[in-house]
Amino acid sequence: MRIDAYEDPGPPERRGGWWYLAWLVRRQWPRCLAGAVFASVWMVLLAATPYLMARAVDHGLEPGDLGALAGWTGAMVAVGGVNAWLGVLRHRTMTKVRMDANFRTVKVVVGHATRLGAALRSQVGTGEVVTIGVGDVQTISASLTAVGPGVGAVVAYAVVGGLMVSVSVRLALVVLLGVPLLALVIGPLMGRLQGRETEYRERQSVLTARIGDLAGGLRVLNGLGGKGLVADAFRGDSGRLREQGYRVGAVTSWIQALGVGLPMLFLALVTWLGARLAAQGRISVGELVSVYGYVVALGWPVAFLIEMGHQLSRGVVAARRVVAFLRLEPPPDAGTRDAPAEPAVLHDPASGVRVLPGRLTALATSRPSDATEILDRLGRYTPSDATWGDIPLAEIPLTQVRARILVAAPEADLFAGPLGDVIGAADTYLRGAGNCATSHNAPADATQQPVADELAHLSALHAAAAEDIVRALPDGLGTPIEAQARNLSGGQRQRIRLARALLTDPEILLAAEPTSALDAHTEATVADRLKRAREGRTTVLAATSPLLLDRADVVHHLVDGKVAATGTHRELLDTEPGYRALVARDAQDVEPAEEGDPAR
C-alpha cells in the first residue's frame, strides 16, 4: 500500500469538517482498516499479558508446577515478541495514513487554488492560505490517529472489561463505566478548545498576512518613514495572538492534566477494589496480579482515547477551514462567443486605449495604478466593457482569452526550484539533453524537439538580456532558486519574469513596468531585443522609461486614467508638455541604439 504523491486525490468532501475527515478515511480505507486491526490486536495483546501472568501464578508458581510455569512464561514471551512486531506494523501503517491525508489535502488545496486562479487574491487573504498550508494540513493528518490507536483503544477497552468479568462483575462495571465518566468530565473542555482554536487560527491567518505584506514592502515602508507605525501595529496584533495562544494553551493543559490524572485515579480505584477482593478471599492471588496487569494495560487505551478526542477536536477546526477554502468558487464564465480568428484590435472604452494588432503599444502615465487597471481590463482580470475586435471580452470563454492574452505582472510569483524550471525549462534540459521549454513551433521529427526547445529557451533569455544571470550562477540553469527568487537581485528577478513571459510567446502580451529595476544600459538592451522578439506580435507595455517608449510604435499618454494624447514618443515630446515632463530623464532626448551597438 504505497503512497502516490501525484495520483488524483479525488473530489473532496465540502459539507463540513467531520465530512472532510471521513472522506480522507474513505479514500484510503484499506490502509485505515489495516491500521485499526494492527492497533486493536496490539492493544488486546497488551491486556493478554496480565491474563497469561495470572495463569502462570495460579497454575505454575503457586502449586509449584515448573512445567506449567515454563509454559505460561514462554507464552508471555511469544506474545511479547508478536506484539513488538505488531507495534512496528501499526506505527508504519499509521504513518502512511497521516502522510496520505497530508498529501491529499495539499493536492486538493493547491488544485483548488489553481482553479481559482486570479480570483484567489480577491476572495481569500494570503495569510489564510499560508496558515492552511503550514498548520491546518498537519493538524488534519494528525487527527487521523483516531482510525488506528483510537479504534484499537475502544476494542482493547471492551476486551479488558470482558476479561475482568471473569474475575469480578463489580470490577468489570467500574472499568466499563469509568471511561464514559471521564468523557463527561473532559467533553466540555473539548468543545471549549474548538472555540478557542478557531479564534486562534483566524488571528494567526491575519498576522501571517501582515508578515507577508511587511516582507514585501519593508523597503518602501522604510523609505516613507512608516516602518515604525507598521511595526507598532504588528506588535499589537502579535500580542493579541499571543494572549489567544495562552488561552488555547490553558484549555489544552487542563485536557492533558485531566487526561493523565483522572485515568490514574480511576485505575487506582480499580486496583484498590481488587486488593480488597483478594484480602476477602473472593479472588485468587493470580487474579489480583491480573487485575493489576489489566489496570496497567488500560493505561494505553485510556490515554489514546483522550488523545484521540483532543486530536479530533483540533482536526475538525482545521478541516472546517479547508472546507471553507474549497467552497470558494471563481466568478462564473458566461462566455459563449468565440474569440476573433485573426489578430484584432483590443479596445478599453473606459480609458479610450486602442491596441492595434501586431504593434508595440506603450501606456505612459504618472499613476502606474491607472495603467495596471487598463491591462487588467484588457486581460479580463477585472469586469469591464473591453472588446476584442467587435466582441466584448466578457462574452468570450475565459479559456480562449487566457490561451491568447498574457498579462505579465511586475510582481508575478516565482516558485522555488532550479532556475531552468522557474523559467520554464524541462527536466531533460537540466540533465543535459538540451530540452529547456515547450516549443511553440515544434518540428515534426520528435528527435529534433530538444534542439528546438533549447533554441526557444535561449531566445527568450537573450530577449530579456538574462544570459549573464545564467552564466553567473554556479550551476547555470540547474542552480536552486529560493521562493520568489529571494537569492537574486530585483533586476535579475525582473528579467527572469520577462524571459518566462516571452518563452510562452503569447499572441498578445500585456506587461507592466518590465524594466523598472534595470540600469540604463541593460534597459536599452532589453528595449531593443524585446521589440525584435515581438515583431509582428501585439505587445502593450505600461512604462515611463524613454528607452522603452522610443521603441514603441504607438504611445498613449494617460491623464487620470484616460487617453490625453496618442502618437509616437518623439511626436509627443514635441507636442505634449505634460508628456515631456513625465518621461524626460535629462535635457537630452534618448537616441535609439545604433546598428553596431552591443545592445543588439
Coordinates of C-alpha atoms in Angstrom, one line a residue, residues 363-588:
L363 CA 1.0 53.4 -21.9
A364 CA 2.6 56.3 -20.1
T365 CA 1.0 57.8 -17.0
S366 CA 2.1 59.4 -13.8
R367 CA 0.0 57.0 -11.9
P368 CA 1.1 53.4 -12.5
S369 CA -2.0 52.0 -11.0
D370 CA -4.1 53.5 -13.8
A371 CA -2.0 51.6 -16.4
T372 CA -2.2 48.4 -14.4
E373 CA -6.0 48.7 -14.2
I374 CA -6.2 49.1 -18.0
L375 CA -4.0 46.0 -18.5
D376 CA -6.2 44.1 -16.1
R377 CA -9.3 45.1 -18.1
L378 CA -7.7 44.2 -21.4
G379 CA -6.6 40.8 -20.0
R380 CA -10.1 40.2 -18.5
Y381 CA -8.9 40.1 -14.9
T382 CA -11.5 42.7 -13.9
P383 CA -15.0 43.2 -15.2
S384 CA -15.2 45.8 -18.0
D385 CA -16.7 46.8 -21.3
A386 CA -13.4 46.0 -23.2
T387 CA -13.7 44.5 -26.6
W388 CA -11.6 42.3 -28.8
G389 CA -12.4 43.0 -32.4
D390 CA -16.1 43.8 -32.2
I391 CA -16.7 41.2 -29.5
P392 CA -17.0 42.1 -25.8
L393 CA -14.2 40.3 -23.8
A394 CA -16.8 39.2 -21.2
E395 CA -18.6 37.2 -23.9
I396 CA -15.5 35.2 -24.9
P397 CA -14.8 32.0 -22.9
L398 CA -12.1 32.7 -20.4
T399 CA -10.0 29.7 -21.6
Q400 CA -9.7 31.3 -25.1
V401 CA -8.7 34.6 -23.5
R402 CA -6.0 33.0 -21.3
A403 CA -4.7 31.0 -24.2
R404 CA -4.0 34.1 -26.4
I405 CA -3.6 37.0 -24.0
L406 CA -0.9 37.0 -21.3
V407 CA -0.7 39.7 -18.6
A408 CA 2.8 39.8 -17.2
A409 CA 2.5 41.3 -13.7
P410 CA 5.6 43.1 -12.3
E411 CA 5.5 41.0 -9.1
A412 CA 4.4 37.7 -10.6
D413 CA 5.2 34.8 -8.3
L414 CA 8.4 32.9 -8.8
F415 CA 8.4 29.4 -7.3
A416 CA 11.4 27.7 -5.7
G417 CA 13.3 25.2 -7.7
P418 CA 16.1 25.0 -10.3
L419 CA 16.4 28.2 -12.4
G420 CA 15.5 26.3 -15.5
D421 CA 12.2 25.1 -14.0
V422 CA 11.5 28.6 -12.7
I423 CA 11.8 30.0 -16.3
G424 CA 10.1 27.0 -17.9
A425 CA 12.8 24.5 -18.7
A426 CA 12.0 20.8 -18.8
D427 CA 13.9 18.3 -16.8
T428 CA 15.6 16.8 -19.8
Y429 CA 17.4 20.1 -20.4
L430 CA 18.8 20.0 -16.8
R431 CA 20.0 16.5 -17.4
G432 CA 22.0 17.7 -20.4
A433 CA 19.6 16.6 -23.2
G434 CA 19.0 20.2 -24.2
N435 CA 15.2 20.3 -23.8
C436 CA 14.6 23.5 -21.9
A437 CA 11.0 24.5 -22.7
T438 CA 7.9 23.6 -24.7
S439 CA 8.5 24.8 -28.2
H440 CA 5.6 26.7 -29.8
N441 CA 6.7 25.7 -33.3
A442 CA 7.7 22.1 -32.7
P443 CA 9.3 20.2 -35.6
A444 CA 7.6 17.2 -37.0
D445 CA 10.6 15.0 -36.2
A446 CA 10.5 14.2 -32.4
T447 CA 14.3 13.8 -32.3
Q448 CA 14.6 17.5 -33.1
Q449 CA 12.4 18.6 -30.2
P450 CA 15.1 19.1 -27.6
V451 CA 17.1 21.3 -30.0
A452 CA 14.0 23.4 -30.9
D453 CA 13.1 23.7 -27.2
E454 CA 16.7 24.8 -26.4
L455 CA 16.6 27.4 -29.1
A456 CA 13.3 28.8 -27.9
H457 CA 14.6 28.9 -24.3
L458 CA 17.9 30.7 -25.3
S459 CA 16.0 33.1 -27.4
A460 CA 13.7 34.1 -24.5
L461 CA 16.8 34.6 -22.2
H462 CA 18.5 36.6 -24.9
A463 CA 15.5 38.8 -25.5
A464 CA 15.3 39.6 -21.7
A465 CA 19.1 40.2 -21.6
A466 CA 19.2 37.5 -18.9
E467 CA 22.1 35.3 -20.3
D468 CA 24.5 36.9 -17.8
I469 CA 22.3 35.7 -14.9
V470 CA 22.6 32.1 -16.1
R471 CA 26.4 32.4 -16.6
A472 CA 27.0 34.0 -13.2
L473 CA 25.2 31.2 -11.3
P474 CA 27.4 28.2 -10.2
D475 CA 25.2 25.5 -11.9
G476 CA 23.6 27.6 -14.6
L477 CA 20.0 26.7 -15.1
G478 CA 20.4 23.9 -12.5
T479 CA 21.1 26.4 -9.7
P480 CA 18.4 26.3 -7.0
I481 CA 16.3 29.4 -6.7
E482 CA 14.5 30.3 -3.5
A483 CA 10.8 31.1 -3.4
Q484 CA 10.1 34.5 -5.1
A485 CA 13.8 34.3 -6.2
R486 CA 15.0 36.0 -3.0
N487 CA 18.6 34.9 -3.8
L488 CA 18.5 37.1 -6.9
S489 CA 18.6 40.9 -7.2
G490 CA 15.5 42.9 -8.1
G491 CA 16.8 43.5 -11.6
Q492 CA 17.6 39.8 -12.1
R493 CA 14.1 38.8 -10.9
Q494 CA 12.6 41.2 -13.3
R495 CA 14.5 39.8 -16.3
I496 CA 13.6 36.2 -15.3
R497 CA 9.9 37.2 -15.2
L498 CA 10.2 38.8 -18.6
A499 CA 12.1 35.7 -20.1
R500 CA 9.3 33.5 -18.7
A501 CA 6.6 35.6 -20.3
L502 CA 8.5 35.7 -23.7
L503 CA 9.0 32.0 -23.6
T504 CA 5.3 31.4 -23.7
D505 CA 5.2 33.5 -27.0
P506 CA 1.6 34.8 -26.5
E507 CA -0.4 36.3 -29.3
I508 CA -0.9 39.4 -27.1
L509 CA 1.5 40.3 -24.3
L510 CA 0.5 42.9 -21.7
A511 CA 3.4 43.9 -19.4
A512 CA 3.6 46.4 -16.6
E513 CA 6.9 48.1 -16.0
P514 CA 9.1 45.3 -17.3
T515 CA 12.4 47.2 -16.9
S516 CA 11.8 49.5 -13.9
A517 CA 14.6 47.8 -11.8
L518 CA 17.2 47.8 -14.5
D519 CA 20.1 50.2 -15.1
A520 CA 20.0 52.4 -18.3
H521 CA 22.4 50.2 -20.3
T522 CA 20.6 46.9 -19.6
E523 CA 17.2 48.7 -20.1
A524 CA 18.3 49.8 -23.5
T525 CA 19.4 46.3 -24.4
V526 CA 16.1 44.8 -23.3
A527 CA 14.1 47.5 -25.2
D528 CA 15.8 46.7 -28.5
R529 CA 15.7 42.9 -28.1
L530 CA 12.1 43.0 -26.9
K531 CA 11.0 44.9 -29.9
R532 CA 12.7 42.4 -32.3
A533 CA 11.5 39.4 -30.3
R534 CA 7.8 40.6 -30.5
E535 CA 8.0 41.7 -34.1
G536 CA 4.6 41.0 -35.7
R537 CA 3.0 40.3 -32.3
T538 CA 0.7 42.5 -30.3
T539 CA 2.5 43.9 -27.2
V540 CA 1.4 46.5 -24.7
L541 CA 3.9 48.0 -22.2
A542 CA 3.0 50.2 -19.2
A543 CA 6.1 52.3 -18.8
T544 CA 7.5 55.8 -18.4
S545 CA 11.0 54.9 -19.5
P546 CA 12.1 56.9 -22.6
L547 CA 14.2 53.9 -23.6
L548 CA 11.1 51.8 -24.0
L549 CA 8.8 54.5 -25.2
D550 CA 11.2 55.4 -28.0
R551 CA 10.9 51.8 -29.4
A552 CA 7.1 51.8 -29.3
D553 CA 5.0 52.1 -32.4
V554 CA 2.3 53.9 -30.6
V555 CA 2.3 55.7 -27.2
H556 CA -0.8 56.6 -25.3
H557 CA -0.3 59.4 -22.8
L558 CA -2.8 58.9 -19.9
V559 CA -4.1 61.5 -17.6
D560 CA -6.4 60.5 -14.8
G561 CA -6.8 57.0 -16.4
K562 CA -7.9 58.3 -19.8
V563 CA -6.0 58.8 -23.1
A564 CA -5.0 62.5 -23.3
A565 CA -2.8 62.2 -26.4
T566 CA -1.6 59.5 -28.8
G567 CA 1.4 59.4 -31.1
T568 CA 5.0 58.3 -31.3
H569 CA 7.4 59.0 -28.5
R570 CA 9.1 61.8 -30.3
E571 CA 5.8 63.3 -31.6
L572 CA 4.5 63.5 -28.0
L573 CA 7.8 65.0 -26.8
D574 CA 7.4 67.8 -29.3
T575 CA 3.7 68.5 -28.8
E576 CA 2.7 67.5 -25.3
P577 CA 4.4 69.4 -22.4
G578 CA 2.8 67.1 -19.8
Y579 CA 4.2 64.1 -21.5
R580 CA 7.6 65.6 -21.8
A581 CA 7.7 66.4 -18.1
L582 CA 6.6 62.9 -17.3
V583 CA 9.2 61.0 -19.3
A584 CA 12.2 63.3 -19.7
R585 CA 15.2 62.0 -17.7
D586 CA 17.6 64.7 -18.7
A587 CA 17.8 67.6 -21.0
Q588 CA 18.8 65.4 -24.0

